[in-house]
PDB file of C-alpha atoms in Angstrom:
ATOM      1  CA  GLN X   1       0.016   0.005  -0.025  1.00  0.00           C
ATOM      2  CA  ARG X   2       1.208   3.330  -0.822  1.00  0.00           C
ATOM      3  CA  ALA X   3       0.126   6.777   0.627  1.00  0.00           C
ATOM      4  CA  GLY X   4      -1.937   8.963  -1.778  1.00  0.00           C
ATOM      5  CA  PRO X   5      -5.340   9.068  -3.329  1.00  0.00           C
ATOM      6  CA  ARG X   6      -7.517   6.111  -2.835  1.00  0.00           C
ATOM      7  CA  CYS X   7     -10.059   4.583  -5.292  1.00  0.00           C
ATOM      8  CA  PRO X   8     -13.441   6.113  -4.636  1.00  0.00           C
ATOM      9  CA  SER X   9     -15.210   2.946  -5.324  1.00  0.00           C
ATOM     10  CA  CYS X  10     -13.337   0.357  -3.156  1.00  0.00           C
ATOM     11  CA  GLY X  11     -10.969   2.402  -0.921  1.00  0.00           C
ATOM     12  CA  LEU X  12      -7.732   0.707  -2.092  1.00  0.00           C
ATOM     13  CA  PRO X  13      -4.699   2.787  -3.112  1.00  0.00           C
ATOM     14  CA  THR X  14      -5.292   4.276  -6.632  1.00  0.00           C
ATOM     15  CA  LEU X  15      -3.174   2.427  -9.271  1.00  0.00           C
ATOM     16  CA  GLN X  16      -0.663   4.320 -11.440  1.00  0.00           C
ATOM     17  CA  PRO X  17      -1.950   4.540 -15.193  1.00  0.00           C
ATOM     18  CA  GLN X  18       0.343   1.711 -16.327  1.00  0.00           C
ATOM     19  CA  GLU X  19      -0.813  -0.663 -13.679  1.00  0.00           C
ATOM     20  CA  GLU X  20      -4.309   0.239 -14.110  1.00  0.00           C
ATOM     21  CA  ARG X  21      -3.979  -0.588 -17.764  1.00  0.00           C
ATOM     22  CA  ALA X  22      -2.166  -3.866 -17.105  1.00  0.00           C
ATOM     23  CA  LEU X  23      -4.991  -4.699 -14.645  1.00  0.00           C
ATOM     24  CA  VAL X  24      -7.631  -3.950 -17.158  1.00  0.00           C
ATOM     25  CA  LEU X  25      -6.037  -6.032 -19.905  1.00  0.00           C
ATOM     26  CA  GLU X  26      -5.703  -8.898 -17.400  1.00  0.00           C
ATOM     27  CA  LEU X  27      -9.313  -8.471 -16.310  1.00  0.00           C
ATOM     28  CA  ALA X  28     -10.265  -8.500 -20.052  1.00  0.00           C
ATOM     29  CA  LYS X  29      -8.523 -11.835 -20.677  1.00  0.00           C
ATOM     30  CA  GLN X  30     -10.193 -13.323 -17.704  1.00  0.00           C
ATOM     31  CA  GLN X  31     -13.716 -12.017 -18.861  1.00  0.00           C
ATOM     32  CA  ILE X  32     -13.251 -13.720 -22.251  1.00  0.00           C
ATOM     33  CA  LEU X  33     -11.931 -16.937 -21.096  1.00  0.00           C
ATOM     34  CA  GLU X  34     -14.625 -17.241 -18.451  1.00  0.00           C
ATOM     35  CA  GLY X  35     -17.263 -16.342 -21.135  1.00  0.00           C
ATOM     36  CA  LEU X  36     -16.019 -19.004 -23.455  1.00  0.00           C
ATOM     37  CA  GLN X  37     -15.662 -21.463 -20.680  1.00  0.00           C
ATOM     38  CA  LEU X  38     -11.979 -21.859 -21.379  1.00  0.00           C
ATOM     39  CA  THR X  39      -9.142 -22.176 -18.790  1.00  0.00           C
ATOM     40  CA  SER X  40      -6.483 -20.811 -21.105  1.00  0.00           C
ATOM     41  CA  ARG X  41      -6.105 -19.458 -24.722  1.00  0.00           C
ATOM     42  CA  PRO X  42      -6.242 -22.257 -27.241  1.00  0.00           C
ATOM     43  CA  SER X  43      -2.920 -23.245 -28.942  1.00  0.00           C
ATOM     44  CA  ILE X  44      -3.797 -23.786 -32.499  1.00  0.00           C
ATOM     45  CA  SER X  45      -1.202 -26.190 -34.027  1.00  0.00           C
ATOM     46  CA  HIS X  46      -2.886 -26.442 -37.298  1.00  0.00           C
ATOM     47  CA  PRO X  47      -4.739 -23.191 -38.253  1.00  0.00           C
ATOM     48  CA  PRO X  48      -6.822 -23.321 -41.431  1.00  0.00           C
ATOM     49  CA  HIS X  49      -5.521 -21.743 -44.508  1.00  0.00           C
ATOM     50  CA  PRO X  50      -6.617 -18.051 -44.720  1.00  0.00           C
ATOM     51  CA  ALA X  51      -8.131 -18.674 -47.990  1.00  0.00           C
ATOM     52  CA  VAL X  52     -10.038 -21.775 -46.852  1.00  0.00           C
ATOM     53  CA  LEU X  53     -11.140 -19.773 -43.860  1.00  0.00           C
ATOM     54  CA  ALA X  54     -12.440 -16.745 -45.788  1.00  0.00           C
ATOM     55  CA  ARG X  55     -14.461 -18.949 -48.100  1.00  0.00           C
ATOM     56  CA  ALA X  56     -15.972 -20.837 -45.306  1.00  0.00           C
ATOM     57  CA  LEU X  57     -16.937 -17.601 -43.565  1.00  0.00           C
ATOM     58  CA  ARG X  58     -18.475 -16.318 -46.841  1.00  0.00           C
ATOM     59  CA  ARG X  59     -20.521 -19.476 -46.719  1.00  0.00           C
ATOM     60  CA  LEU X  60     -21.916 -18.661 -43.302  1.00  0.00           C
ATOM     61  CA  GLN X  61     -23.223 -15.211 -44.258  1.00  0.00           C
ATOM     62  CA  SER X  62     -27.009 -15.191 -44.439  1.00  0.00           C
ATOM     63  CA  LYS X  63     -29.510 -12.662 -45.270  1.00  0.00           C
ATOM     64  CA  LYS X  64     -31.374 -13.663 -42.049  1.00  0.00           C
ATOM     65  CA  VAL X  65     -30.721 -11.723 -38.831  1.00  0.00           C
ATOM     66  CA  ALA X  66     -28.383 -13.953 -36.586  1.00  0.00           C
ATOM     67  CA  GLN X  67     -30.121 -15.292 -33.584  1.00  0.00           C
ATOM     68  CA  MET X  68     -28.749 -14.563 -30.176  1.00  0.00           C
ATOM     69  CA  ASN X  69     -27.386 -17.229 -27.995  1.00  0.00           C
ATOM     70  CA  GLN X  70     -26.490 -19.364 -30.922  1.00  0.00           C
ATOM     71  CA  VAL X  71     -23.260 -21.121 -31.295  1.00  0.00           C
ATOM     72  CA  GLU X  72     -22.212 -21.856 -34.604  1.00  0.00           C
ATOM     73  CA  THR X  73     -18.995 -23.976 -35.367  1.00  0.00           C
ATOM     74  CA  ILE X  74     -17.198 -24.486 -38.573  1.00  0.00           C
ATOM     75  CA  SER X  75     -15.052 -27.751 -38.685  1.00  0.00           C
ATOM     76  CA  PHE X  76     -12.636 -28.382 -41.372  1.00  0.00           C
ATOM     77  CA  ALA X  77     -12.068 -32.001 -42.603  1.00  0.00           C
ATOM     78  CA  ALA X  78      -8.718 -32.951 -40.749  1.00  0.00           C
ATOM     79  CA  GLU X  79      -7.769 -35.793 -42.898  1.00  0.00           C
ATOM     80  CA  THR X  80      -9.054 -37.586 -45.759  1.00  0.00           C
ATOM     81  CA  ASP X  81      -8.567 -41.360 -46.548  1.00  0.00           C
ATOM     82  CA  SER X  82      -9.544 -42.442 -49.876  1.00  0.00           C
ATOM     83  CA  PHE X  83     -10.556 -46.082 -50.669  1.00  0.00           C
ATOM     84  CA  SER X  84     -11.519 -48.164 -53.672  1.00  0.00           C
ATOM     85  CA  THR X  85     -12.605 -45.210 -55.928  1.00  0.00           C
ATOM     86  CA  PRO X  86     -10.438 -42.257 -55.067  1.00  0.00           C
ATOM     87  CA  ALA X  87     -12.469 -40.015 -57.108  1.00  0.00           C
ATOM     88  CA  CYS X  88     -15.582 -40.214 -54.827  1.00  0.00           C
ATOM     89  CA  GLY X  89     -14.912 -42.481 -51.874  1.00  0.00           C
ATOM     90  CA  SER X  90     -13.563 -40.732 -48.965  1.00  0.00           C
ATOM     91  CA  ILE X  91     -13.573 -40.766 -45.211  1.00  0.00           C
ATOM     92  CA  LEU X  92     -13.726 -37.456 -43.715  1.00  0.00           C
ATOM     93  CA  SER X  93     -12.655 -36.759 -40.177  1.00  0.00           C
ATOM     94  CA  PHE X  94     -13.632 -33.785 -37.993  1.00  0.00           C
ATOM     95  CA  HIS X  95     -12.177 -32.959 -34.659  1.00  0.00           C
ATOM     96  CA  LEU X  96     -14.751 -31.110 -32.505  1.00  0.00           C
ATOM     97  CA  SER X  97     -13.655 -29.468 -29.316  1.00  0.00           C
ATOM     98  CA  THR X  98     -16.555 -27.432 -28.606  1.00  0.00           C
ATOM     99  CA  PRO X  99     -18.998 -29.169 -26.112  1.00  0.00           C
ATOM    100  CA  LEU X 100     -22.497 -29.211 -27.337  1.00  0.00           C
ATOM    101  CA  HIS X 101     -24.717 -28.457 -24.445  1.00  0.00           C
ATOM    102  CA  LEU X 102     -28.009 -28.893 -26.471  1.00  0.00           C
ATOM    103  CA  PRO X 103     -28.910 -30.986 -29.473  1.00  0.00           C
ATOM    104  CA  PRO X 104     -27.847 -29.251 -32.570  1.00  0.00           C
ATOM    105  CA  TYR X 105     -30.661 -27.931 -34.911  1.00  0.00           C
ATOM    106  CA  HIS X 106     -28.644 -27.423 -38.003  1.00  0.00           C
ATOM    107  CA  ILE X 107     -25.794 -29.640 -39.433  1.00  0.00           C
ATOM    108  CA  ARG X 108     -24.609 -29.090 -42.971  1.00  0.00           C
ATOM    109  CA  LEU X 109     -21.640 -30.681 -44.738  1.00  0.00           C
ATOM    110  CA  TRP X 110     -20.222 -28.568 -47.503  1.00  0.00           C
ATOM    111  CA  LEU X 111     -18.411 -30.258 -50.334  1.00  0.00           C
ATOM    112  CA  HIS X 112     -16.752 -29.074 -53.422  1.00  0.00           C
ATOM    113  CA  LEU X 113     -17.217 -30.973 -56.857  1.00  0.00           C
ATOM    114  CA  GLN X 114     -14.975 -30.480 -59.627  1.00  0.00           C
ATOM    115  CA  PRO X 115     -16.670 -29.287 -62.968  1.00  0.00           C
ATOM    116  CA  THR X 116     -16.311 -32.469 -64.750  1.00  0.00           C
ATOM    117  CA  LEU X 117     -19.726 -33.824 -63.513  1.00  0.00           C
ATOM    118  CA  ALA X 118     -21.561 -35.745 -66.204  1.00  0.00           C
ATOM    119  CA  GLY X 119     -25.108 -36.528 -65.142  1.00  0.00           C
ATOM    120  CA  THR X 120     -26.545 -36.086 -61.678  1.00  0.00           C
ATOM    121  CA  PRO X 121     -25.303 -38.720 -59.450  1.00  0.00           C
ATOM    122  CA  SER X 122     -25.915 -38.854 -55.635  1.00  0.00           C
ATOM    123  CA  ILE X 123     -23.720 -39.192 -52.741  1.00  0.00           C
ATOM    124  CA  GLN X 124     -24.394 -41.413 -49.730  1.00  0.00           C
ATOM    125  CA  ILE X 125     -23.169 -40.230 -46.257  1.00  0.00           C
ATOM    126  CA  PHE X 126     -22.600 -42.950 -43.657  1.00  0.00           C
ATOM    127  CA  GLN X 127     -21.605 -42.462 -40.068  1.00  0.00           C
ATOM    128  CA  TRP X 128     -18.212 -43.983 -39.664  1.00  0.00           C
ATOM    129  CA  GLY X 129     -16.513 -44.998 -36.368  1.00  0.00           C
ATOM    130  CA  LEU X 130     -14.461 -47.708 -34.994  1.00  0.00           C
ATOM    131  CA  GLU X 131     -17.399 -49.847 -33.992  1.00  0.00           C
ATOM    132  CA  ARG X 132     -18.914 -49.305 -37.522  1.00  0.00           C
ATOM    133  CA  GLU X 133     -15.974 -50.333 -39.813  1.00  0.00           C
ATOM    134  CA  VAL X 134     -17.418 -53.780 -40.303  1.00  0.00           C
ATOM    135  CA  GLN X 135     -18.868 -53.579 -43.711  1.00  0.00           C
ATOM    136  CA  GLY X 136     -22.597 -53.851 -43.732  1.00  0.00           C
ATOM    137  CA  ASN X 137     -22.771 -52.424 -40.192  1.00  0.00           C
ATOM    138  CA  GLN X 138     -22.808 -48.679 -41.152  1.00  0.00           C
ATOM    139  CA  THR X 139     -25.516 -46.119 -40.586  1.00  0.00           C
ATOM    140  CA  LEU X 140     -26.767 -44.257 -43.572  1.00  0.00           C
ATOM    141  CA  LEU X 141     -27.132 -40.645 -42.443  1.00  0.00           C
ATOM    142  CA  ALA X 142     -28.165 -39.141 -45.715  1.00  0.00           C
ATOM    143  CA  GLU X 143     -28.338 -39.392 -49.427  1.00  0.00           C
ATOM    144  CA  HIS X 144     -28.075 -36.271 -51.666  1.00  0.00           C
ATOM    145  CA  ARG X 145     -28.590 -35.938 -55.441  1.00  0.00           C
ATOM    146  CA  MET X 146     -25.895 -33.487 -56.655  1.00  0.00           C
ATOM    147  CA  THR X 147     -27.365 -30.986 -58.863  1.00  0.00           C
ATOM    148  CA  THR X 148     -24.607 -28.347 -59.072  1.00  0.00           C
ATOM    149  CA  GLN X 149     -21.017 -28.317 -59.647  1.00  0.00           C
ATOM    150  CA  GLY X 150     -18.717 -26.272 -57.299  1.00  0.00           C
ATOM    151  CA  TRP X 151     -19.894 -26.034 -53.556  1.00  0.00           C
ATOM    152  CA  ASN X 152     -22.852 -28.179 -52.368  1.00  0.00           C
ATOM    153  CA  ALA X 153     -24.343 -28.011 -48.967  1.00  0.00           C
ATOM    154  CA  LEU X 154     -25.722 -31.317 -47.618  1.00  0.00           C
ATOM    155  CA  THR X 155     -27.996 -31.266 -44.618  1.00  0.00           C
ATOM    156  CA  LEU X 156     -27.286 -34.062 -42.083  1.00  0.00           C
ATOM    157  CA  PRO X 157     -29.649 -35.209 -39.344  1.00  0.00           C
ATOM    158  CA  SER X 158     -28.770 -34.413 -35.739  1.00  0.00           C
ATOM    159  CA  GLN X 159     -27.885 -38.145 -35.044  1.00  0.00           C
ATOM    160  CA  ALA X 160     -24.824 -37.403 -37.195  1.00  0.00           C
ATOM    161  CA  LEU X 161     -23.156 -36.128 -33.962  1.00  0.00           C
ATOM    162  CA  GLU X 162     -23.973 -39.047 -31.841  1.00  0.00           C
ATOM    163  CA  SER X 163     -20.693 -40.690 -32.043  1.00  0.00           C
ATOM    164  CA  THR X 164     -18.548 -37.704 -30.775  1.00  0.00           C
ATOM    165  CA  GLY X 165     -17.741 -38.986 -27.442  1.00  0.00           C
ATOM    166  CA  SER X 166     -14.130 -38.792 -28.302  1.00  0.00           C
ATOM    167  CA  GLY X 167     -14.657 -35.437 -30.130  1.00  0.00           C
ATOM    168  CA  VAL X 168     -13.897 -37.037 -33.514  1.00  0.00           C
ATOM    169  CA  LEU X 169     -16.579 -37.311 -36.109  1.00  0.00           C
ATOM    170  CA  LYS X 170     -15.912 -39.480 -39.125  1.00  0.00           C
ATOM    171  CA  PHE X 171     -18.091 -39.738 -42.319  1.00  0.00           C
ATOM    172  CA  LYS X 172     -17.700 -42.055 -45.163  1.00  0.00           C
ATOM    173  CA  LEU X 173     -18.875 -40.667 -48.520  1.00  0.00           C
ATOM    174  CA  VAL X 174     -19.859 -43.101 -51.378  1.00  0.00           C
ATOM    175  CA  CYS X 175     -21.052 -41.985 -54.816  1.00  0.00           C
ATOM    176  CA  ARG X 176     -24.001 -43.547 -56.499  1.00  0.00           C
ATOM    177  CA  PRO X 177     -24.521 -43.036 -60.208  1.00  0.00           C
ATOM    178  CA  HIS X 178     -27.828 -41.901 -61.418  1.00  0.00           C
ATOM    179  CA  VAL X 179     -30.142 -44.415 -62.836  1.00  0.00           C
ATOM    180  CA  GLY X 180     -29.612 -44.834 -66.521  1.00  0.00           C
ATOM    181  CA  ASN X 181     -26.147 -43.249 -66.279  1.00  0.00           C
ATOM    182  CA  ALA X 182     -23.584 -45.771 -64.696  1.00  0.00           C
ATOM    183  CA  THR X 183     -20.519 -43.737 -65.691  1.00  0.00           C
ATOM    184  CA  ALA X 184     -21.585 -40.540 -63.801  1.00  0.00           C
ATOM    185  CA  ALA X 185     -20.006 -41.666 -60.553  1.00  0.00           C
ATOM    186  CA  ARG X 186     -16.730 -42.054 -62.130  1.00  0.00           C
ATOM    187  CA  HIS X 187     -16.930 -38.567 -63.459  1.00  0.00           C
ATOM    188  CA  LEU X 188     -17.878 -37.070 -60.273  1.00  0.00           C
ATOM    189  CA  LEU X 189     -14.688 -35.729 -58.568  1.00  0.00           C
ATOM    190  CA  LEU X 190     -14.945 -34.809 -54.854  1.00  0.00           C
ATOM    191  CA  ASP X 191     -12.406 -32.076 -54.436  1.00  0.00           C
ATOM    192  CA  THR X 192     -10.984 -32.229 -50.853  1.00  0.00           C
ATOM    193  CA  ALA X 193      -7.452 -30.455 -51.177  1.00  0.00           C
ATOM    194  CA  GLY X 194      -6.220 -27.078 -51.123  1.00  0.00           C
ATOM    195  CA  HIS X 195      -8.776 -24.277 -50.982  1.00  0.00           C
ATOM    196  CA  HIS X 196     -11.769 -26.801 -51.424  1.00  0.00           C
ATOM    197  CA  GLN X 197     -11.312 -28.623 -48.137  1.00  0.00           C
ATOM    198  CA  PRO X 198     -14.700 -29.866 -46.966  1.00  0.00           C
ATOM    199  CA  PHE X 199     -16.096 -28.362 -43.883  1.00  0.00           C
ATOM    200  CA  LEU X 200     -18.970 -28.861 -41.517  1.00  0.00           C
ATOM    201  CA  VAL X 201     -21.283 -26.240 -40.029  1.00  0.00           C
ATOM    202  CA  ILE X 202     -23.060 -27.100 -36.757  1.00  0.00           C
ATOM    203  CA  LYS X 203     -25.510 -24.701 -35.148  1.00  0.00           C
ATOM    204  CA  THR X 204     -26.722 -25.093 -31.642  1.00  0.00           C
ATOM    205  CA  GLN X 205     -28.159 -23.032 -28.937  1.00  0.00           C
ATOM    206  CA  ALA X 206     -25.828 -21.665 -26.239  1.00  0.00           C
ATOM    207  CA  ARG X 207     -26.130 -23.005 -22.678  1.00  0.00           C
ATOM    208  CA  ALA X 208     -28.444 -20.628 -20.744  1.00  0.00           C
ATOM    209  CA  PRO X 209     -26.715 -18.734 -17.727  1.00  0.00           C
ATOM    210  CA  GLY X 210     -27.299 -20.774 -14.780  1.00  0.00           C
ATOM    211  CA  GLY X 211     -28.332 -23.716 -16.761  1.00  0.00           C
ATOM    212  CA  ASP X 212     -26.356 -26.088 -14.658  1.00  0.00           C
ATOM    213  CA  ARG X 213     -28.331 -25.131 -11.482  1.00  0.00           C
ATOM    214  CA  ALA X 214     -30.594 -27.754 -10.058  1.00  0.00           C
ATOM    215  CA  LYS X 215     -34.317 -27.039 -10.190  1.00  0.00           C
ATOM    216  CA  ARG X 216     -35.950 -25.779  -7.097  1.00  0.00           C
ATOM    217  CA  ARG X 217     -38.766 -28.094  -5.939  1.00  0.00           C
TER     218      ARG X 217
ATOM    219  CA  THR A   1     -25.541   7.004 -14.933  1.00  0.00           C
ATOM    220  CA  PRO A   2     -23.480   9.015 -17.437  1.00  0.00           C
ATOM    221  CA  THR A   3     -20.245   8.268 -18.978  1.00  0.00           C
ATOM    222  CA  CYS A   4     -17.407   9.482 -16.817  1.00  0.00           C
ATOM    223  CA  GLU A   5     -15.948  12.949 -17.495  1.00  0.00           C
ATOM    224  CA  PRO A   6     -12.309  13.805 -16.734  1.00  0.00           C
ATOM    225  CA  GLY A   7     -12.264  14.456 -12.910  1.00  0.00           C
ATOM    226  CA  SER A   8     -15.555  12.674 -12.298  1.00  0.00           C
ATOM    227  CA  LEU A   9     -15.792  11.626  -8.554  1.00  0.00           C
ATOM    228  CA  LEU A  10     -19.329  10.222  -8.665  1.00  0.00           C
ATOM    229  CA  CYS A  11     -20.275   6.679  -9.846  1.00  0.00           C
ATOM    230  CA  CYS A  12     -20.043   6.760 -13.600  1.00  0.00           C
ATOM    231  CA  LYS A  13     -19.395   4.385 -16.628  1.00  0.00           C
ATOM    232  CA  ARG A  14     -15.829   4.505 -17.614  1.00  0.00           C
ATOM    233  CA  ASP A  15     -15.528   3.538 -21.451  1.00  0.00           C
ATOM    234  CA  HIS A  16     -12.447   1.588 -22.172  1.00  0.00           C
ATOM    235  CA  TYR A  17     -11.620  -0.123 -25.627  1.00  0.00           C
ATOM    236  CA  VAL A  18      -9.477  -3.385 -25.475  1.00  0.00           C
ATOM    237  CA  ASP A  19      -7.725  -4.208 -28.684  1.00  0.00           C
ATOM    238  CA  PHE A  20      -6.939  -7.912 -29.090  1.00  0.00           C
ATOM    239  CA  HIS A  21      -3.686  -6.984 -30.580  1.00  0.00           C
ATOM    240  CA  GLU A  22      -2.720  -5.583 -27.157  1.00  0.00           C
ATOM    241  CA  LEU A  23      -3.572  -9.020 -25.578  1.00  0.00           C
ATOM    242  CA  GLY A  24      -1.583 -10.789 -28.263  1.00  0.00           C
ATOM    243  CA  TRP A  25      -4.759 -12.792 -29.048  1.00  0.00           C
ATOM    244  CA  GLN A  26      -5.437 -11.659 -32.722  1.00  0.00           C
ATOM    245  CA  ASP A  27      -4.322 -14.976 -33.907  1.00  0.00           C
ATOM    246  CA  TRP A  28      -7.223 -16.825 -32.408  1.00  0.00           C
ATOM    247  CA  ILE A  29      -9.936 -14.308 -32.015  1.00  0.00           C
ATOM    248  CA  LEU A  30     -10.986 -13.478 -35.616  1.00  0.00           C
ATOM    249  CA  GLN A  31     -13.670 -11.026 -35.005  1.00  0.00           C
ATOM    250  CA  PRO A  32     -14.131  -8.404 -33.703  1.00  0.00           C
ATOM    251  CA  GLU A  33     -10.673  -6.647 -33.414  1.00  0.00           C
ATOM    252  CA  GLY A  34     -11.420  -5.533 -30.051  1.00  0.00           C
ATOM    253  CA  TYR A  35     -14.410  -4.737 -27.633  1.00  0.00           C
ATOM    254  CA  GLN A  36     -15.472  -2.118 -25.199  1.00  0.00           C
ATOM    255  CA  LEU A  37     -14.408  -3.370 -21.632  1.00  0.00           C
ATOM    256  CA  ASN A  38     -16.299  -0.543 -19.956  1.00  0.00           C
ATOM    257  CA  TYR A  39     -16.253  -0.480 -16.195  1.00  0.00           C
ATOM    258  CA  CYS A  40     -17.768   1.412 -13.302  1.00  0.00           C
ATOM    259  CA  SER A  41     -16.025   3.693 -10.935  1.00  0.00           C
ATOM    260  CA  GLY A  42     -16.732   6.450  -8.736  1.00  0.00           C
ATOM    261  CA  GLN A  43     -18.129   7.430  -5.287  1.00  0.00           C
ATOM    262  CA  CYS A  44     -21.563   6.262  -3.934  1.00  0.00           C
ATOM    263  CA  PRO A  45     -22.257   8.679  -0.950  1.00  0.00           C
ATOM    264  CA  PRO A  46     -25.228   7.923   1.068  1.00  0.00           C
ATOM    265  CA  HIS A  47     -27.431  10.490  -0.343  1.00  0.00           C
ATOM    266  CA  LEU A  48     -26.610   9.312  -3.892  1.00  0.00           C
ATOM    267  CA  ALA A  49     -26.809   5.538  -3.059  1.00  0.00           C
ATOM    268  CA  GLY A  50     -30.387   6.053  -1.924  1.00  0.00           C
ATOM    269  CA  SER A  51     -31.702   7.973  -4.791  1.00  0.00           C
ATOM    270  CA  PRO A  52     -34.002   6.219  -7.174  1.00  0.00           C
ATOM    271  CA  GLY A  53     -32.487   6.055 -10.593  1.00  0.00           C
ATOM    272  CA  ILE A  54     -28.938   6.097  -9.315  1.00  0.00           C
ATOM    273  CA  THR A  55     -29.256   2.886  -7.475  1.00  0.00           C
ATOM    274  CA  ALA A  56     -28.667  -0.464  -8.944  1.00  0.00           C
ATOM    275  CA  SER A  57     -32.238  -1.691  -8.007  1.00  0.00           C
ATOM    276  CA  PHE A  58     -35.349  -0.732  -5.960  1.00  0.00           C
ATOM    277  CA  HIS A  59     -33.825  -3.112  -3.184  1.00  0.00           C
ATOM    278  CA  SER A  60     -30.653  -1.012  -3.129  1.00  0.00           C
ATOM    279  CA  ALA A  61     -32.575   2.125  -2.801  1.00  0.00           C
ATOM    280  CA  VAL A  62     -34.535   0.884   0.290  1.00  0.00           C
ATOM    281  CA  PHE A  63     -31.337  -0.769   1.672  1.00  0.00           C
ATOM    282  CA  ASN A  64     -29.396   2.563   1.325  1.00  0.00           C
ATOM    283  CA  LEU A  65     -32.117   4.647   2.894  1.00  0.00           C
ATOM    284  CA  LEU A  66     -32.102   2.033   5.768  1.00  0.00           C
ATOM    285  CA  LYS A  67     -28.319   2.243   6.042  1.00  0.00           C
ATOM    286  CA  ALA A  68     -28.362   6.085   5.891  1.00  0.00           C
ATOM    287  CA  ASN A  69     -30.867   6.276   8.719  1.00  0.00           C
ATOM    288  CA  SER A  70     -29.188   3.533  10.869  1.00  0.00           C
ATOM    289  CA  PRO A  71     -27.321   4.600  13.937  1.00  0.00           C
ATOM    290  CA  TRP A  72     -24.740   1.747  13.355  1.00  0.00           C
ATOM    291  CA  PRO A  73     -22.004   2.178  10.896  1.00  0.00           C
ATOM    292  CA  SER A  74     -22.259  -0.039   7.777  1.00  0.00           C
ATOM    293  CA  GLY A  75     -20.182  -0.460   4.763  1.00  0.00           C
ATOM    294  CA  PRO A  76     -20.202   1.906   1.658  1.00  0.00           C
ATOM    295  CA  SER A  77     -22.155   1.253  -1.443  1.00  0.00           C
ATOM    296  CA  CYS A  78     -20.274   0.254  -4.378  1.00  0.00           C
ATOM    297  CA  CYS A  79     -20.384   1.630  -8.125  1.00  0.00           C
ATOM    298  CA  VAL A  80     -21.459  -1.589  -9.941  1.00  0.00           C
ATOM    299  CA  PRO A  81     -22.837  -2.471 -13.479  1.00  0.00           C
ATOM    300  CA  THR A  82     -26.715  -2.296 -13.753  1.00  0.00           C
ATOM    301  CA  ALA A  83     -27.064  -3.157 -17.320  1.00  0.00           C
ATOM    302  CA  ARG A  84     -24.772  -5.205 -19.662  1.00  0.00           C
ATOM    303  CA  ARG A  85     -24.936  -6.605 -23.281  1.00  0.00           C
ATOM    304  CA  PRO A  86     -23.504  -9.725 -24.869  1.00  0.00           C
ATOM    305  CA  LEU A  87     -20.744  -9.718 -27.324  1.00  0.00           C
ATOM    306  CA  SER A  88     -20.383 -11.899 -30.498  1.00  0.00           C
ATOM    307  CA  LEU A  89     -17.019 -13.511 -30.969  1.00  0.00           C
ATOM    308  CA  LEU A  90     -15.530 -15.427 -33.890  1.00  0.00           C
ATOM    309  CA  TYR A  91     -12.711 -17.498 -32.844  1.00  0.00           C
ATOM    310  CA  LEU A  92     -10.473 -20.515 -33.476  1.00  0.00           C
ATOM    311  CA  ASP A  93     -10.458 -23.328 -31.020  1.00  0.00           C
ATOM    312  CA  GLN A  94      -7.462 -25.613 -30.436  1.00  0.00           C
ATOM    313  CA  ASN A  95      -8.583 -27.999 -33.270  1.00  0.00           C
ATOM    314  CA  GLY A  96      -8.635 -25.124 -35.830  1.00  0.00           C
ATOM    315  CA  ASN A  97     -12.369 -24.983 -35.795  1.00  0.00           C
ATOM    316  CA  VAL A  98     -14.082 -21.619 -36.281  1.00  0.00           C
ATOM    317  CA  VAL A  99     -16.612 -20.897 -33.506  1.00  0.00           C
ATOM    318  CA  LYS A 100     -19.142 -18.058 -33.473  1.00  0.00           C
ATOM    319  CA  THR A 101     -20.802 -17.513 -30.165  1.00  0.00           C
ATOM    320  CA  ASP A 102     -22.466 -14.828 -28.081  1.00  0.00           C
ATOM    321  CA  VAL A 103     -20.751 -14.290 -24.837  1.00  0.00           C
ATOM    322  CA  PRO A 104     -23.343 -12.890 -22.225  1.00  0.00           C
ATOM    323  CA  ASP A 105     -22.737  -9.724 -20.007  1.00  0.00           C
ATOM    324  CA  MET A 106     -19.633  -8.725 -21.684  1.00  0.00           C
ATOM    325  CA  VAL A 107     -20.102  -5.072 -22.096  1.00  0.00           C
ATOM    326  CA  VAL A 108     -21.266  -2.726 -19.287  1.00  0.00           C
ATOM    327  CA  GLU A 109     -23.797  -0.283 -20.594  1.00  0.00           C
ATOM    328  CA  ALA A 110     -24.757   1.362 -17.318  1.00  0.00           C
ATOM    329  CA  CYS A 111     -23.555   1.619 -13.673  1.00  0.00           C
ATOM    330  CA  GLY A 112     -25.326   2.428 -10.453  1.00  0.00           C
ATOM    331  CA  CYS A 113     -24.853   2.131  -6.755  1.00  0.00           C
ATOM    332  CA  SER A 114     -25.446  -1.058  -4.985  1.00  0.00           C
TER     333      SER A 114
END
């Protein structure tokens, strides 16, 4: 404690301007971390490419007014394993770290198709996990008819996030030719590299303040 | 309560902008570039602390009148936030996912005496 003017609010000695500034910045850090329910700032080992990020954010832009208390997560496919038909047989992995407190009400998978599409084949999306790797025991989440080249947004059911206990979400993508055009799937090229990295958009409600409190009888 | 003027002694809202570059957090908080970290400071003398409109709540007004008329000494009133609003943040989490969320009660909009 030092002699001199005292803080009119709390009666403690007044801080020097530099000390006050440092204190305010430290308070700002604490306030943000607490608000985001983090213990420390995240250390990001693999940040997304700026171009990929910008593209994904543009996809998020909507004419609708954003709702409050909404949490929106964009997760980029971390690794892509191809099997049998490299053109359109892929396993996409997403690493989620944001806990979902309430069921999601919007899940969309964004995929980029190269402009070599002949016909309008469809893509089947299966839930893919360790316990589901046995052929014939996989859960079909959705099937979409691809109508446009370039970016396509595929809506997935909320059960797509059911196997995220470990935080890792895997989808297996399989192309199916359109009836009467068996060669279409071979021409369908799913673009997963560079600026066309697939991404997942998940929207959910934020946990209400005091939501953890027990209900009073 | 009004925003503090230079030399304000009574309870008021002190505007303060924090730039995320100053925190060294611009690499993971994408938007906004900073935010208004306002805070409350100033004196809450008994005559002010008991005034409707200055107090943080009706309960505070009654309680401060009680304190002002009590023969026993009691603690002073504090200048505290009475209205806050949320802040939308767009940030990268540890897996490189982009998260957009609204953090409640981040920006102080008004102050009053407790």
